[in-house]
């Protein structure tokens, strides 16, 4: 392949990559959202950290096994004697018996044994394995396991709630782009009507039936509508930028959707079962109950087991089996009095449990009320949209009628443009109400924890 072809291929690929995605469907966008959205990725990393915290908490129940290897050299009398004892190599000579007068002629007790007080330097190598196991903690460890596991589940709920919010934003971006595209199309048609009217007015001026002020009035209206048109295009570009941010991919065009989002079905029992906030409140209640168990465990004893096996010598791993030793045992620790601290903490945990119980009831009733409010507002918007549609159709008919009457000299250009202003006003109101309705439907879908139809 020649350099010229390679250069052409590079330029083509660069142009393709910089062009961005075109004709993106909502279904594909939602799939991209799940994989590409940066906030969701961060939230899932938080999930992973919580899962490792849960594994760490569970690991405490299995105890702790340590291996220790020491290498020491010392001429300290206490150390050297201790080294020999641990190596099972201590002798009477280490006590300084060679310095004692055993004949009975003198008293040997005041003699300071040199071998004991001034020993030669000695190496000490020790290898041991230690295992510590919590046998009984009053249920504290198991409750910690349950709490950390529940916190992992809580982080999953947080991710799901964030995902629902991003679905809400993605759908809204699609419907906003579709709505503003329709609005731009209508404005383009109105601009065409004004240009046609301008041509008629100019022709009528030549024939003496219109004045220069009439042309200026039409041109002023045209400038006003063109400004609305340009503003709508900027809003559309902004919506595309936001959609690209959500999907972490450059999006240049979408496949338009119906400008009215479908109304989701609401089931009271499914709502309580699926709503994230209610599920988080119920899980929070379980966690406070576990925390209550932790406080109750403070009134119970803790029992631990201990086992150790090792060997020591003045050479590394020398005569390991001859110098080995073991130790094992149990320990019970039971706090009998600490000034009422545990009692106060237990009562506090009980009150907190009662508080969270009421928070669960509040969450259920609050979510139910919010759903009913959204349903009522959506039904209200449906009626307003129907009304504005009828008014807009009527305004278009009136404008056409006044346009013909203007040609016949029965109405002024100002009367005609006033009717057109009414059409523009109703078109903008219709767009606004459709946008508000879609927003409330997506919010309702988010509360129901359902992706809904697209």
Tab-separated table of C-alpha atoms in Angstrom:
chain	number	residue	atom	x	y	z
A	1	UNK	CA	0.000	0.000	0.000
A	2	UNK	CA	1.444	3.355	-1.050
A	3	UNK	CA	1.903	6.333	1.265
A	4	UNK	CA	-0.756	8.186	-0.692
A	5	UNK	CA	-3.320	5.440	-0.020
A	6	UNK	CA	-2.349	5.264	3.655
A	7	UNK	CA	-2.759	9.011	3.978
A	8	UNK	CA	-6.169	8.858	2.298
A	9	UNK	CA	-7.243	5.998	4.610
A	10	UNK	CA	-6.105	7.959	7.677
A	11	UNK	CA	-8.038	11.058	6.572
A	12	UNK	CA	-11.157	8.969	5.857
A	13	UNK	CA	-11.035	7.279	9.281
A	14	UNK	CA	-10.509	10.618	11.027
A	15	UNK	CA	-13.467	12.123	9.200
A	16	UNK	CA	-15.593	9.078	10.057
A	17	UNK	CA	-14.706	9.204	13.760
A	18	UNK	CA	-15.212	12.956	14.013
A	19	UNK	CA	-18.583	12.791	12.270
A	20	UNK	CA	-20.279	11.308	15.337
A	21	UNK	CA	-23.182	8.869	15.447
A	22	UNK	CA	-26.114	9.514	13.142
A	23	UNK	CA	-29.759	8.371	13.206
A	24	UNK	CA	-29.397	6.996	16.728
A	25	UNK	CA	-32.506	5.210	18.011
A	26	UNK	CA	-33.725	5.534	21.589
A	27	UNK	CA	-33.320	1.790	22.173
A	28	UNK	CA	-29.687	1.928	21.068
A	29	UNK	CA	-29.118	5.072	23.142
A	30	UNK	CA	-30.326	3.299	26.302
A	31	UNK	CA	-27.950	0.406	25.593
A	32	UNK	CA	-25.081	2.865	25.147
A	33	UNK	CA	-26.103	4.652	28.346
A	34	UNK	CA	-25.749	1.464	30.374
A	35	UNK	CA	-22.223	0.855	29.058
A	36	UNK	CA	-20.781	4.332	28.505
A	37	UNK	CA	-22.179	6.770	31.061
A	38	UNK	CA	-19.312	7.917	33.287
A	39	UNK	CA	-21.443	8.555	36.390
A	40	UNK	CA	-22.804	4.995	36.197
A	41	UNK	CA	-19.270	3.630	35.866
A	42	UNK	CA	-18.202	5.535	38.986
A	43	UNK	CA	-21.249	4.274	40.897
A	44	UNK	CA	-20.455	0.682	39.904
A	45	UNK	CA	-16.899	1.109	41.184
A	46	UNK	CA	-18.444	2.151	44.510
A	47	UNK	CA	-20.534	-1.048	44.382
A	48	UNK	CA	-17.378	-3.128	43.914
A	49	UNK	CA	-15.699	-1.477	46.897
A	50	UNK	CA	-18.754	-2.202	49.067
A	51	UNK	CA	-18.715	-5.846	47.951
A	52	UNK	CA	-15.069	-6.143	49.054
A	53	UNK	CA	-15.939	-4.522	52.385
A	54	UNK	CA	-18.606	-7.224	52.847
A	55	UNK	CA	-16.059	-9.959	52.049
A	56	UNK	CA	-13.589	-8.420	54.501
A	57	UNK	CA	-16.206	-8.374	57.285
A	58	UNK	CA	-17.035	-12.018	56.631
A	59	UNK	CA	-13.347	-12.925	56.798
A	60	UNK	CA	-13.069	-11.883	60.456
A	61	UNK	CA	-15.191	-14.905	61.474
A	62	UNK	CA	-12.549	-17.298	60.123
A	63	UNK	CA	-9.871	-16.037	62.453
A	64	UNK	CA	-6.302	-15.042	61.719
A	65	UNK	CA	-3.285	-17.211	60.871
A	66	UNK	CA	0.168	-15.581	61.115
A	67	UNK	CA	3.608	-16.928	60.315
A	68	UNK	CA	6.515	-15.267	62.139
A	69	UNK	CA	10.236	-15.751	61.475
A	70	UNK	CA	12.784	-14.050	63.728
A	71	UNK	CA	16.521	-13.715	63.410
A	72	UNK	CA	18.264	-12.160	66.470
A	73	UNK	CA	21.794	-11.927	67.863
A	74	UNK	CA	22.400	-10.734	71.434
A	75	UNK	CA	24.788	-10.985	74.410
A	76	UNK	CA	22.209	-9.687	76.887
A	77	UNK	CA	22.157	-12.218	79.721
A	78	UNK	CA	18.374	-12.368	79.910
A	79	UNK	CA	18.049	-12.759	76.151
A	80	UNK	CA	20.751	-15.413	75.822
A	81	UNK	CA	19.307	-17.511	78.648
A	82	UNK	CA	15.821	-17.100	77.195
A	83	UNK	CA	17.089	-18.091	73.742
A	84	UNK	CA	18.548	-21.291	75.144
A	85	UNK	CA	15.365	-22.103	77.021
A	86	UNK	CA	13.209	-21.635	73.905
A	87	UNK	CA	15.678	-23.760	71.940
A	88	UNK	CA	15.487	-26.437	74.677
A	89	UNK	CA	19.298	-26.223	75.073
A	90	UNK	CA	19.681	-24.671	78.561
A	91	UNK	CA	22.091	-26.469	80.932
A	92	UNK	CA	23.189	-26.098	84.566
A	93	UNK	CA	26.388	-24.579	83.260
A	94	UNK	CA	24.323	-21.634	81.999
A	95	UNK	CA	23.543	-20.869	85.663
A	96	UNK	CA	27.277	-20.488	86.399
A	97	UNK	CA	27.754	-23.734	88.384
A	98	UNK	CA	31.367	-23.843	87.244
A	99	UNK	CA	32.078	-20.804	89.482
A	100	UNK	CA	30.591	-22.372	92.625
A	101	UNK	CA	32.812	-23.873	95.368
A	102	UNK	CA	30.999	-27.114	96.088
A	103	UNK	CA	33.614	-28.333	98.671
A	104	UNK	CA	31.814	-26.616	101.526
A	105	UNK	CA	34.891	-24.602	102.530
A	106	UNK	CA	33.315	-21.359	101.314
A	107	UNK	CA	29.791	-20.074	100.860
A	108	UNK	CA	29.073	-20.301	97.077
A	109	UNK	CA	25.884	-18.182	97.184
A	110	UNK	CA	27.538	-14.694	97.103
A	111	UNK	CA	29.478	-15.708	93.988
A	112	UNK	CA	28.328	-13.965	90.802
A	113	UNK	CA	28.256	-16.640	88.059
A	114	UNK	CA	30.156	-15.289	85.026
A	115	UNK	CA	28.510	-17.703	82.554
A	116	UNK	CA	25.080	-16.354	83.535
A	117	UNK	CA	25.912	-12.660	83.792
A	118	UNK	CA	28.399	-12.394	80.925
A	119	UNK	CA	27.352	-14.988	78.372
A	120	UNK	CA	28.845	-15.216	74.914
A	121	UNK	CA	26.810	-13.701	72.085
A	122	UNK	CA	24.261	-16.104	70.653
A	123	UNK	CA	22.121	-16.280	67.523
A	124	UNK	CA	18.440	-16.952	67.832
A	125	UNK	CA	16.205	-18.066	64.962
A	126	UNK	CA	12.544	-18.725	65.656
A	127	UNK	CA	9.802	-19.859	63.269
A	128	UNK	CA	6.238	-20.085	64.503
A	129	UNK	CA	2.650	-20.171	63.245
A	130	UNK	CA	-0.094	-18.504	65.299
A	131	UNK	CA	-3.844	-18.958	64.779
A	132	UNK	CA	-6.427	-16.830	66.607
A	133	UNK	CA	-10.144	-17.572	66.237
A	134	UNK	CA	-13.158	-15.689	67.635
A	135	UNK	CA	-15.286	-18.541	69.003
A	136	UNK	CA	-18.199	-16.469	70.328
A	137	UNK	CA	-18.825	-12.713	70.141
A	138	UNK	CA	-22.472	-12.542	71.168
A	139	UNK	CA	-23.502	-12.296	67.524
A	140	UNK	CA	-21.521	-9.093	66.917
A	141	UNK	CA	-19.421	-10.451	64.054
A	142	UNK	CA	-22.389	-11.983	62.238
A	143	UNK	CA	-24.285	-8.700	62.549
A	144	UNK	CA	-21.299	-6.807	61.109
A	145	UNK	CA	-21.287	-9.254	58.197
A	146	UNK	CA	-24.999	-8.642	57.618
A	147	UNK	CA	-24.580	-4.859	57.870
A	148	UNK	CA	-21.724	-4.688	55.333
A	149	UNK	CA	-23.613	-7.035	53.011
A	150	UNK	CA	-26.672	-4.781	53.298
A	151	UNK	CA	-24.530	-1.713	52.612
A	152	UNK	CA	-23.387	-3.410	49.394
A	153	UNK	CA	-27.032	-3.967	48.499
A	154	UNK	CA	-27.719	-0.310	49.341
A	155	UNK	CA	-24.993	0.758	46.903
A	156	UNK	CA	-26.699	-1.363	44.229
A	157	UNK	CA	-29.945	0.498	44.911
A	158	UNK	CA	-28.041	3.782	44.586
A	159	UNK	CA	-26.698	2.700	41.201
A	160	UNK	CA	-30.158	1.627	40.053
A	161	UNK	CA	-31.608	4.970	41.130
A	162	UNK	CA	-28.858	6.815	39.268
A	163	UNK	CA	-29.507	4.608	36.231
A	164	UNK	CA	-33.213	5.481	36.349
A	165	UNK	CA	-32.281	9.163	36.505
A	166	UNK	CA	-30.010	8.801	33.461
A	167	UNK	CA	-32.765	6.949	31.578
A	168	UNK	CA	-35.050	9.862	32.486
A	169	UNK	CA	-32.519	12.367	31.111
A	170	UNK	CA	-31.803	10.355	27.956
A	171	UNK	CA	-35.474	9.919	27.086
A	172	UNK	CA	-36.141	13.574	27.814
A	173	UNK	CA	-33.267	14.578	25.517
A	174	UNK	CA	-34.724	12.435	22.704
A	175	UNK	CA	-38.220	13.839	23.144
A	176	UNK	CA	-36.902	17.397	23.532
A	177	UNK	CA	-34.970	17.088	20.267
A	178	UNK	CA	-38.017	15.630	18.515
A	179	UNK	CA	-40.279	18.385	19.873
A	180	UNK	CA	-37.932	21.207	18.970
A	181	UNK	CA	-37.418	19.664	15.506
A	182	UNK	CA	-41.181	19.791	14.953
A	183	UNK	CA	-41.195	23.346	16.294
A	184	UNK	CA	-38.390	24.312	13.889
A	185	UNK	CA	-40.337	22.728	11.021
A	186	UNK	CA	-43.440	24.746	11.951
A	187	UNK	CA	-41.430	27.945	12.254
A	188	UNK	CA	-39.850	27.264	8.869
A	189	UNK	CA	-43.325	26.916	7.380
A	190	UNK	CA	-44.416	30.174	9.043
A	191	UNK	CA	-41.323	31.942	7.685
A	192	UNK	CA	-42.289	30.659	4.242
A	193	UNK	CA	-45.814	32.056	4.726
A	194	UNK	CA	-44.393	35.437	5.763
A	195	UNK	CA	-42.094	35.518	2.736
A	196	UNK	CA	-45.088	34.724	0.541
A	197	UNK	CA	-47.030	37.498	2.296
A	198	UNK	CA	-44.110	39.898	1.804
A	199	UNK	CA	-44.164	39.202	-1.933
A	200	UNK	CA	-47.919	39.864	-2.042
A	201	UNK	CA	-47.581	43.134	-0.113
A	202	UNK	CA	-44.803	44.311	-2.432
A	203	UNK	CA	-46.978	43.521	-5.443
A	204	UNK	CA	-49.951	45.328	-3.892
A	205	UNK	CA	-47.714	48.339	-3.191
A	206	UNK	CA	-46.812	48.557	-6.851
A	207	UNK	CA	-50.516	48.636	-7.648
A	208	UNK	CA	-51.162	51.269	-4.980
A	209	UNK	CA	-53.110	49.052	-2.596
A	210	UNK	CA	-50.395	48.873	0.122
A	211	UNK	CA	-47.949	51.266	1.732
A	212	UNK	CA	-44.248	51.023	2.507
A	213	UNK	CA	-45.069	50.755	6.216
A	214	UNK	CA	-46.939	47.529	5.445
A	215	UNK	CA	-43.796	46.016	3.935
A	216	UNK	CA	-41.723	47.129	6.925
A	217	UNK	CA	-44.277	45.605	9.315
A	218	UNK	CA	-44.126	42.269	7.495
A	219	UNK	CA	-40.318	42.342	7.446
A	220	UNK	CA	-40.242	43.083	11.185
A	221	UNK	CA	-42.453	40.060	11.828
A	222	UNK	CA	-40.211	37.948	9.612
A	223	UNK	CA	-37.134	39.033	11.637
A	224	UNK	CA	-38.965	38.127	14.866
A	225	UNK	CA	-39.842	34.625	13.646
A	226	UNK	CA	-36.348	34.079	12.238
A	227	UNK	CA	-34.946	34.932	15.680
A	228	UNK	CA	-37.268	32.331	17.230
A	229	UNK	CA	-36.119	29.868	14.556
A	230	UNK	CA	-32.421	30.475	15.285
A	231	UNK	CA	-33.015	30.224	19.041
A	232	UNK	CA	-34.796	26.890	18.537
A	233	UNK	CA	-31.822	25.576	16.522
A	234	UNK	CA	-29.447	26.606	19.315
A	235	UNK	CA	-31.633	24.781	21.859
A	236	UNK	CA	-31.558	21.721	19.624
A	237	UNK	CA	-27.750	21.849	19.438
A	238	UNK	CA	-27.593	22.170	23.225
A	239	UNK	CA	-29.845	19.104	23.608
A	240	UNK	CA	-27.501	17.142	21.328
A	241	UNK	CA	-24.510	18.228	23.407
A	242	UNK	CA	-26.225	17.042	26.589
A	243	UNK	CA	-27.162	13.714	24.951
A	244	UNK	CA	-23.543	13.273	23.822
A	245	UNK	CA	-22.423	13.935	27.407
A	246	UNK	CA	-24.838	11.339	28.787
A	247	UNK	CA	-23.719	8.663	26.309
A	248	UNK	CA	-20.048	9.728	26.396
A	249	UNK	CA	-20.169	9.647	22.572
A	250	UNK	CA	-20.583	12.367	19.949
A	251	UNK	CA	-24.181	12.255	18.640
A	252	UNK	CA	-25.013	14.286	15.540
A	253	UNK	CA	-28.537	13.071	14.757
A	254	UNK	CA	-31.257	10.829	16.170
A	255	UNK	CA	-34.243	8.987	14.846
A	256	UNK	CA	-37.146	11.144	15.995
A	257	UNK	CA	-39.711	9.717	18.413
A	258	UNK	CA	-43.378	10.501	18.885
A	259	UNK	CA	-43.644	13.895	20.558
A	260	UNK	CA	-45.949	12.427	23.241
A	261	UNK	CA	-44.415	9.844	25.574
A	262	UNK	CA	-46.685	6.864	26.419
A	263	UNK	CA	-48.392	6.845	29.810
A	264	UNK	CA	-47.086	4.042	32.090
A	265	UNK	CA	-49.386	1.675	33.958
A	266	UNK	CA	-49.410	2.250	37.723
A	267	UNK	CA	-49.964	-0.670	40.109
A	268	UNK	CA	-49.978	0.117	43.833
A	269	UNK	CA	-48.502	-3.211	44.910
A	270	UNK	CA	-45.839	-3.206	42.191
A	271	UNK	CA	-44.965	0.363	43.202
A	272	UNK	CA	-44.123	-0.631	46.794
A	273	UNK	CA	-42.236	-3.673	45.557
A	274	UNK	CA	-40.150	-1.884	42.900
A	275	UNK	CA	-39.689	1.712	44.016
A	276	UNK	CA	-36.032	2.292	44.900
A	277	UNK	CA	-36.665	4.791	47.701
A	278	UNK	CA	-39.099	2.410	49.434
A	279	UNK	CA	-36.677	-0.504	49.035
A	280	UNK	CA	-33.840	1.614	50.447
A	281	UNK	CA	-36.025	2.584	53.416
A	282	UNK	CA	-36.899	-1.075	54.098
A	283	UNK	CA	-33.245	-2.062	53.835
A	284	UNK	CA	-32.350	0.800	56.172
A	285	UNK	CA	-34.829	-0.621	58.681
A	286	UNK	CA	-33.078	-4.002	58.490
A	287	UNK	CA	-29.706	-2.343	59.021
A	288	UNK	CA	-30.938	-0.501	62.130
A	289	UNK	CA	-32.247	-3.820	63.467
A	290	UNK	CA	-28.788	-5.338	62.881
A	291	UNK	CA	-27.206	-2.360	64.640
A	292	UNK	CA	-29.537	-3.073	67.557
A	293	UNK	CA	-28.135	-6.617	67.644
A	294	UNK	CA	-24.591	-5.216	67.767
A	295	UNK	CA	-25.456	-3.122	70.826
A	296	UNK	CA	-27.104	-6.111	72.531
A	297	UNK	CA	-23.919	-8.135	71.950
A	298	UNK	CA	-22.024	-5.746	74.231
A	299	UNK	CA	-23.831	-7.373	77.183
A	300	UNK	CA	-22.588	-10.861	76.260
A	301	UNK	CA	-19.136	-12.458	76.755
A	302	UNK	CA	-16.483	-12.788	74.051
A	303	UNK	CA	-14.658	-16.105	73.746
A	304	UNK	CA	-11.521	-16.533	71.677
A	305	UNK	CA	-9.277	-19.507	70.894
A	306	UNK	CA	-5.510	-19.380	70.458
A	307	UNK	CA	-3.034	-21.915	69.058
A	308	UNK	CA	0.681	-21.567	68.345
A	309	UNK	CA	3.308	-23.940	67.003
A	310	UNK	CA	6.963	-23.201	66.303
A	311	UNK	CA	10.622	-24.082	66.752
A	312	UNK	CA	13.777	-22.156	67.759
A	313	UNK	CA	17.528	-22.718	67.447
A	314	UNK	CA	20.823	-20.864	67.120
A	315	UNK	CA	20.870	-21.857	63.417
A	316	UNK	CA	18.066	-21.270	60.948
A	317	UNK	CA	15.652	-24.218	61.090
A	318	UNK	CA	18.275	-26.315	62.845
A	319	UNK	CA	16.928	-29.453	64.612
A	320	UNK	CA	13.385	-28.158	63.948
A	321	UNK	CA	11.482	-31.208	65.233
A	322	UNK	CA	13.685	-31.577	68.357
A	323	UNK	CA	13.177	-27.953	69.390
A	324	UNK	CA	9.514	-27.501	68.449
A	325	UNK	CA	6.803	-26.427	70.917
A	326	UNK	CA	3.088	-25.702	70.955
A	327	UNK	CA	0.712	-23.537	72.956
A	328	UNK	CA	-3.057	-23.377	72.840
A	329	UNK	CA	-5.861	-22.080	74.985
A	330	UNK	CA	-9.131	-20.187	75.370
A	331	UNK	CA	-9.894	-16.721	76.686
A	332	UNK	CA	-13.203	-15.317	77.907
A	333	UNK	CA	-13.706	-11.584	78.198
A	334	UNK	CA	-16.927	-10.185	79.693
A	335	UNK	CA	-17.488	-6.547	80.496
A	336	UNK	CA	-19.603	-6.371	83.656
A	337	UNK	CA	-19.819	-2.614	84.131
A	338	UNK	CA	-18.797	0.490	82.136
A	339	UNK	CA	-20.809	3.275	83.722
A	340	UNK	CA	-24.020	2.592	81.789
A	341	UNK	CA	-22.506	3.384	78.353
A	342	UNK	CA	-23.689	0.127	76.758
A	343	UNK	CA	-27.175	0.590	78.227
A	344	UNK	CA	-27.452	4.104	76.818
A	345	UNK	CA	-26.202	2.978	73.387
A	346	UNK	CA	-28.731	0.121	73.363
A	347	UNK	CA	-31.636	2.455	74.177
A	348	UNK	CA	-30.446	4.855	71.496
A	349	UNK	CA	-30.404	2.007	68.941
A	350	UNK	CA	-33.976	1.054	69.954
A	351	UNK	CA	-35.191	4.635	69.446
A	352	UNK	CA	-33.406	4.812	66.088
A	353	UNK	CA	-35.150	1.605	65.002
A	354	UNK	CA	-38.543	3.106	65.866
A	355	UNK	CA	-37.599	6.280	63.965
A	356	UNK	CA	-36.664	4.328	60.835
A	357	UNK	CA	-39.908	2.346	61.069
A	358	UNK	CA	-41.799	5.615	60.783
A	359	UNK	CA	-39.519	6.736	57.953
A	360	UNK	CA	-40.488	3.610	56.010
A	361	UNK	CA	-44.182	4.397	56.458
A	362	UNK	CA	-43.491	7.998	55.454
A	363	UNK	CA	-41.605	6.861	52.335
A	364	UNK	CA	-44.488	4.598	51.279
A	365	UNK	CA	-47.169	7.240	51.754
A	366	UNK	CA	-44.972	9.996	50.282
A	367	UNK	CA	-44.160	8.034	47.125
A	368	UNK	CA	-47.793	7.023	46.711
A	369	UNK	CA	-48.861	10.663	47.023
A	370	UNK	CA	-46.218	11.770	44.529
A	371	UNK	CA	-47.385	9.172	41.997
A	372	UNK	CA	-51.007	10.303	42.339
A	373	UNK	CA	-49.933	13.926	41.962
A	374	UNK	CA	-47.959	13.134	38.809
A	375	UNK	CA	-50.869	11.151	37.363
A	376	UNK	CA	-53.229	14.077	37.986
A	377	UNK	CA	-50.782	16.543	36.427
A	378	UNK	CA	-50.294	14.309	33.361
A	379	UNK	CA	-54.072	13.983	32.848
A	380	UNK	CA	-54.323	17.761	33.180
A	381	UNK	CA	-51.572	18.245	30.587
A	382	UNK	CA	-53.367	15.838	28.235
A	383	UNK	CA	-56.446	18.051	28.335
A	384	UNK	CA	-54.403	21.216	27.871
A	385	UNK	CA	-52.611	19.707	24.868
A	386	UNK	CA	-55.953	18.751	23.300
A	387	UNK	CA	-57.203	22.289	23.870
A	388	UNK	CA	-54.069	23.935	22.423
A	389	UNK	CA	-54.156	21.617	19.401
A	390	UNK	CA	-57.716	22.714	18.637
A	391	UNK	CA	-56.860	26.376	19.255
A	392	UNK	CA	-53.772	26.110	17.012
A	393	UNK	CA	-55.749	24.539	14.179
A	394	UNK	CA	-58.369	27.257	14.539
A	395	UNK	CA	-55.667	29.971	14.584
A	396	UNK	CA	-54.203	28.588	11.348
A	397	UNK	CA	-57.621	28.664	9.716
A	398	UNK	CA	-58.199	32.232	10.923
A	399	UNK	CA	-54.824	33.308	9.556
A	400	UNK	CA	-55.609	31.776	6.156
A	401	UNK	CA	-58.972	33.503	6.190
A	402	UNK	CA	-57.466	36.864	7.102
A	403	UNK	CA	-54.779	36.380	4.436
A	404	UNK	CA	-57.479	36.098	1.751
A	405	UNK	CA	-59.398	39.011	3.213
A	406	UNK	CA	-56.198	41.104	3.193
A	407	UNK	CA	-55.790	40.428	-0.511
A	408	UNK	CA	-59.325	41.734	-0.983
A	409	UNK	CA	-58.539	44.842	1.117
A	410	UNK	CA	-61.021	43.935	3.850
A	411	UNK	CA	-58.465	43.841	6.704
A	412	UNK	CA	-55.182	45.623	7.391
A	413	UNK	CA	-51.759	44.063	7.451
A	414	UNK	CA	-51.688	44.676	11.223
A	415	UNK	CA	-54.869	42.609	11.679
A	416	UNK	CA	-53.352	39.808	9.631
A	417	UNK	CA	-50.090	39.802	11.594
A	418	UNK	CA	-51.962	39.843	14.903
A	419	UNK	CA	-53.647	36.591	13.857
A	420	UNK	CA	-50.284	35.170	12.945
A	421	UNK	CA	-48.937	36.199	16.367
A	422	UNK	CA	-51.748	34.192	17.930
A	423	UNK	CA	-50.691	31.169	15.885
A	424	UNK	CA	-47.087	31.548	17.060
A	425	UNK	CA	-48.196	31.975	20.676
A	426	UNK	CA	-50.315	28.822	20.572
A	427	UNK	CA	-47.553	26.863	18.834
A	428	UNK	CA	-45.108	27.780	21.613
A	429	UNK	CA	-47.662	26.963	24.335
A	430	UNK	CA	-48.364	23.591	22.744
A	431	UNK	CA	-44.644	22.809	22.634
A	432	UNK	CA	-44.234	23.844	26.296
A	433	UNK	CA	-47.140	21.704	27.503
A	434	UNK	CA	-45.946	18.651	25.572
A	435	UNK	CA	-42.505	19.105	27.087
A	436	UNK	CA	-43.941	19.374	30.625
A	437	UNK	CA	-46.111	16.307	30.073
A	438	UNK	CA	-43.184	14.209	28.820
A	439	UNK	CA	-41.030	15.320	31.766
A	440	UNK	CA	-43.690	14.198	34.248
A	441	UNK	CA	-44.112	10.844	32.492
A	442	UNK	CA	-40.375	10.163	32.595
A	443	UNK	CA	-40.344	11.156	36.265
A	444	UNK	CA	-43.210	8.739	36.884
A	445	UNK	CA	-41.325	5.957	35.062
A	446	UNK	CA	-38.315	6.644	37.256
A	447	UNK	CA	-40.411	6.366	40.439
A	448	UNK	CA	-42.012	3.141	39.214
A	449	UNK	CA	-38.496	1.814	38.532
A	450	UNK	CA	-39.437	0.700	35.062
A	451	UNK	CA	-37.868	1.613	31.738
A	452	UNK	CA	-41.312	1.655	30.193
A	453	UNK	CA	-42.054	1.624	26.488
A	454	UNK	CA	-39.978	3.773	24.169
